[in-house]
mmCIF file of C-alpha atoms and ligand atoms in Angstrom:
data_model
loop_
_atom_site.group_PDB
_atom_site.id
_atom_site.type_symbol
_atom_site.label_atom_id
_atom_site.label_comp_id
_atom_site.label_asym_id
_atom_site.label_seq_id
_atom_site.Cartn_x
_atom_site.Cartn_y
_atom_site.Cartn_z
ATOM 1 C CA MET G 1 -13.057 -12.414 -23.918
ATOM 2 C CA ASN G 2 -10.358 -13.685 -21.582
ATOM 3 C CA CYS G 3 -9.216 -17.185 -20.718
ATOM 4 C CA GLU G 4 -11.244 -18.209 -17.670
ATOM 5 C CA ILE G 5 -8.286 -19.989 -16.105
ATOM 6 C CA CYS G 6 -5.243 -17.760 -16.568
ATOM 7 C CA GLY G 7 -7.047 -14.553 -17.533
ATOM 8 C CA LYS G 8 -5.042 -14.059 -20.706
ATOM 9 C CA GLU G 9 -6.826 -12.389 -23.579
ATOM 10 C CA LEU G 10 -8.047 -14.938 -26.087
ATOM 11 C CA LYS G 11 -6.960 -14.515 -29.684
ATOM 12 C CA GLY G 12 -9.858 -16.090 -31.511
ATOM 13 C CA SER G 13 -12.757 -17.866 -29.880
ATOM 14 C CA GLY G 14 -10.744 -19.944 -27.402
ATOM 15 C CA VAL G 15 -11.288 -23.548 -26.461
ATOM 16 C CA LYS G 16 -14.390 -24.736 -24.610
ATOM 17 C CA ILE G 17 -13.603 -27.309 -21.938
ATOM 18 C CA MET G 18 -15.484 -29.014 -19.135
ATOM 19 C CA VAL G 19 -14.099 -28.815 -15.593
ATOM 20 C CA GLU G 20 -16.157 -30.499 -12.884
ATOM 21 C CA GLY G 21 -19.299 -30.056 -14.938
ATOM 22 C CA THR G 22 -18.651 -26.385 -15.617
ATOM 23 C CA GLU G 23 -18.078 -25.128 -19.105
ATOM 24 C CA LEU G 24 -15.108 -22.792 -19.380
ATOM 25 C CA THR G 25 -13.673 -20.923 -22.327
ATOM 26 C CA VAL G 26 -9.902 -21.045 -22.093
ATOM 27 C CA CYS G 27 -6.753 -20.475 -24.115
ATOM 28 C CA SER G 28 -4.910 -23.279 -25.840
ATOM 29 C CA SER G 29 -2.335 -23.610 -23.061
ATOM 30 C CA CYS G 30 -5.024 -24.037 -20.383
ATOM 31 C CA LYS G 31 -7.195 -26.563 -22.180
ATOM 32 C CA ARG G 32 -5.148 -29.354 -20.592
ATOM 33 C CA TYR G 33 -6.757 -28.489 -17.223
ATOM 34 C CA GLY G 34 -10.087 -29.864 -18.309
ATOM 35 C CA SER G 35 -11.653 -32.121 -20.826
ATOM 36 C CA GLU G 36 -12.482 -30.651 -24.183
ATOM 37 C CA LYS G 37 -16.213 -30.385 -24.547
ATOM 38 C CA VAL G 38 -16.389 -32.734 -27.493
ATOM 39 C CA SER G 39 -14.043 -35.322 -26.069
ATOM 40 C CA THR G 40 -15.049 -38.007 -23.584
ATOM 41 C CA THR G 41 -12.027 -37.754 -21.309
ATOM 42 C CA SER G 42 -12.848 -38.865 -17.793
ATOM 43 C CA GLN G 43 -13.594 -36.472 -14.947
ATOM 44 C CA ALA G 44 -10.395 -37.578 -13.225
ATOM 45 C CA GLU G 45 -8.509 -35.495 -15.717
ATOM 46 C CA ALA G 46 -10.225 -32.342 -14.507
ATOM 47 C CA LYS G 47 -9.281 -33.049 -10.893
ATOM 48 C CA ARG G 48 -5.691 -32.159 -11.724
ATOM 49 C CA VAL G 49 -6.586 -28.501 -11.448
ATOM 50 C CA VAL G 50 -4.658 -27.040 -8.572
ATOM 51 C CA ILE G 51 -6.689 -24.753 -6.378
ATOM 52 C CA LYS G 52 -4.693 -21.693 -5.604
ATOM 53 C CA LYS G 53 -6.148 -18.881 -3.556
ATOM 54 C CA LYS G 54 -4.650 -15.517 -4.191
ATOM 55 C CA LYS G 55 -3.342 -14.076 -0.978
ATOM 56 C CA VAL G 56 -3.867 -10.439 -0.149
ATOM 57 C CA ARG G 57 -1.172 -9.562 2.318
ATOM 58 C CA THR G 58 -1.531 -6.627 4.612
ATOM 59 C CA ASP G 59 1.631 -5.135 5.978
ATOM 60 C CA ILE G 60 1.590 -2.531 8.662
ATOM 61 C CA GLU G 61 4.675 -0.449 9.203
ATOM 62 C CA PHE G 62 5.307 2.273 11.681
ATOM 63 C CA LYS G 63 6.810 5.451 10.398
ATOM 64 C CA ASP G 64 7.996 8.490 12.316
ATOM 65 C CA GLU G 65 6.158 11.517 11.052
ATOM 66 C CA LEU G 66 6.147 15.140 12.051
ATOM 67 C CA VAL G 67 3.066 16.117 14.001
ATOM 68 C CA ASP G 68 0.381 17.823 11.909
ATOM 69 C CA ASN G 69 0.546 21.241 13.535
ATOM 70 C CA PHE G 70 4.331 21.271 13.623
ATOM 71 C CA SER G 71 4.651 24.851 12.365
ATOM 72 C CA GLN G 72 2.160 26.226 14.911
ATOM 73 C CA ILE G 73 3.895 24.426 17.772
ATOM 74 C CA ILE G 74 7.244 25.985 16.856
ATOM 75 C CA ARG G 75 5.708 29.446 16.644
ATOM 76 C CA MET G 76 3.842 28.960 19.927
ATOM 77 C CA GLU G 77 6.869 27.668 21.829
ATOM 78 C CA ARG G 78 9.021 30.491 20.451
ATOM 79 C CA GLU G 79 6.503 33.232 21.333
ATOM 80 C CA LYS G 80 5.971 31.712 24.778
ATOM 81 C CA ARG G 81 9.635 32.402 25.452
ATOM 82 C CA GLY G 82 9.484 35.870 23.899
ATOM 83 C CA TRP G 83 12.077 35.019 21.255
ATOM 84 C CA SER G 84 12.183 36.466 17.779
ATOM 85 C CA GLN G 85 12.641 34.165 14.804
ATOM 86 C CA GLU G 86 16.210 35.457 14.604
ATOM 87 C CA GLN G 87 16.898 34.571 18.228
ATOM 88 C CA LEU G 88 15.496 31.081 17.777
ATOM 89 C CA ALA G 89 17.590 30.622 14.651
ATOM 90 C CA LYS G 90 20.739 31.548 16.565
ATOM 91 C CA LYS G 91 19.933 29.112 19.374
ATOM 92 C CA ILE G 92 19.815 26.160 17.018
ATOM 93 C CA GLN G 93 22.506 27.570 14.712
ATOM 94 C CA GLU G 94 20.275 27.830 11.682
ATOM 95 C CA LYS G 95 19.277 30.681 9.391
ATOM 96 C CA GLU G 96 16.415 32.987 10.288
ATOM 97 C CA SER G 97 14.900 32.291 6.862
ATOM 98 C CA LEU G 98 14.659 28.612 7.770
ATOM 99 C CA ILE G 99 12.666 29.389 10.917
ATOM 100 C CA LYS G 100 10.377 31.621 8.854
ATOM 101 C CA LYS G 101 9.764 28.836 6.359
ATOM 102 C CA ILE G 102 9.148 26.275 9.099
ATOM 103 C CA GLU G 103 6.625 28.519 10.873
ATOM 104 C CA ASN G 104 4.859 29.277 7.589
ATOM 105 C CA ALA G 105 4.716 25.529 6.907
ATOM 106 C CA GLU G 106 6.561 26.118 3.647
ATOM 107 C CA ILE G 107 9.095 23.379 4.217
ATOM 108 C CA THR G 108 9.534 20.172 6.131
ATOM 109 C CA PRO G 109 12.690 20.605 8.194
ATOM 110 C CA ASP G 110 15.524 18.088 8.151
ATOM 111 C CA PRO G 111 15.471 15.472 10.914
ATOM 112 C CA GLU G 112 18.497 17.126 12.567
ATOM 113 C CA VAL G 113 16.706 20.481 12.725
ATOM 114 C CA VAL G 114 13.651 18.747 14.197
ATOM 115 C CA ALA G 115 15.872 17.054 16.783
ATOM 116 C CA LYS G 116 17.440 20.389 17.731
ATOM 117 C CA LEU G 117 14.026 22.014 18.155
ATOM 118 C CA GLU G 118 12.775 19.066 20.223
ATOM 119 C CA LYS G 119 15.758 19.359 22.524
ATOM 120 C CA LEU G 120 15.558 23.140 22.794
ATOM 121 C CA PHE G 121 11.859 23.225 23.647
ATOM 122 C CA GLY G 122 11.788 19.907 25.488
ATOM 123 C CA ILE G 123 8.851 18.663 23.424
ATOM 124 C CA LYS G 124 8.038 15.839 21.018
ATOM 125 C CA LEU G 125 7.526 16.842 17.414
ATOM 126 C CA LYS G 126 7.325 13.387 15.898
ATOM 127 C CA GLU G 127 4.745 10.668 16.211
ATOM 128 C CA SER G 128 4.646 7.051 15.167
ATOM 129 C CA VAL G 129 2.113 6.611 12.398
ATOM 130 C CA PRO G 130 0.987 3.200 11.195
ATOM 131 C CA VAL G 131 1.284 2.865 7.430
ATOM 132 C CA VAL G 132 -0.819 0.133 5.876
ATOM 133 C CA LYS G 133 0.572 -1.351 2.728
ATOM 134 C CA LEU G 134 -1.822 -3.244 0.506
ATOM 135 C CA GLU G 135 -0.449 -5.468 -2.192
ATOM 136 C CA LYS G 136 -1.994 -4.873 -5.537
ATOM 137 C CA LYS G 137 -4.062 -7.717 -6.879
ATOM 138 C CA VAL G 138 -2.462 -9.013 -10.031
ATOM 139 C CA SER G 139 -5.695 -9.553 -11.928
ATOM 140 C CA MET G 140 -9.363 -8.950 -11.310
ATOM 141 C CA THR G 141 -10.419 -11.800 -13.556
ATOM 142 C CA PRO G 142 -11.692 -14.716 -11.472
ATOM 143 C CA THR G 143 -9.426 -17.698 -11.876
ATOM 144 C CA LEU G 144 -10.567 -21.288 -11.955
ATOM 145 C CA GLY G 145 -9.448 -21.527 -8.327
ATOM 146 C CA ASP G 146 -11.999 -18.888 -7.343
ATOM 147 C CA VAL G 147 -14.703 -20.560 -9.402
ATOM 148 C CA VAL G 148 -14.105 -23.918 -7.718
ATOM 149 C CA VAL G 149 -14.201 -22.326 -4.262
ATOM 150 C CA LEU G 150 -17.510 -20.637 -5.072
ATOM 151 C CA LYS G 151 -18.975 -23.898 -6.243
ATOM 152 C CA LYS G 152 -17.904 -25.646 -3.043
ATOM 153 C CA LYS G 153 -19.673 -23.037 -0.931
ATOM 154 C CA GLU G 154 -22.931 -23.637 -2.763
ATOM 155 C CA ARG G 155 -22.983 -27.290 -1.813
HETATM 156 ZN ZN1 ZN S 201 -5.241 -19.757 -20.218
#
């Protein structure tokens, strides 16, 4: 059983309070938001509850990423020119083993190597990819704010 206002786990049975005619079981620090079931405190007391809607922010960022078939493109462009892996390596002043690894998709080359290959072949090897960042919801327990909003919709 969790507190129906803050979502904290209740140690014991919790406190039953009335908020706008709804019975909620809450922890001792949240009982001030409503009137205790047995007491006759006025409804005005319950109105002090602040309605807070949890915001779910969506951020979209653009990130430069290597194209999917990067390794095939390199191999294709190299073979088109009739170059061996060794010749290509020499042209961009890198090791032949690096070219081998790139064409076998074993490694992701450094940005400088990518830039050199782009320049040499006159092609684009990077693309802008949108990255959607979703903020994690803090708690899945409905807060009093959510409960009040639901009730308002029913009216
Ligand atoms: Zn609480």
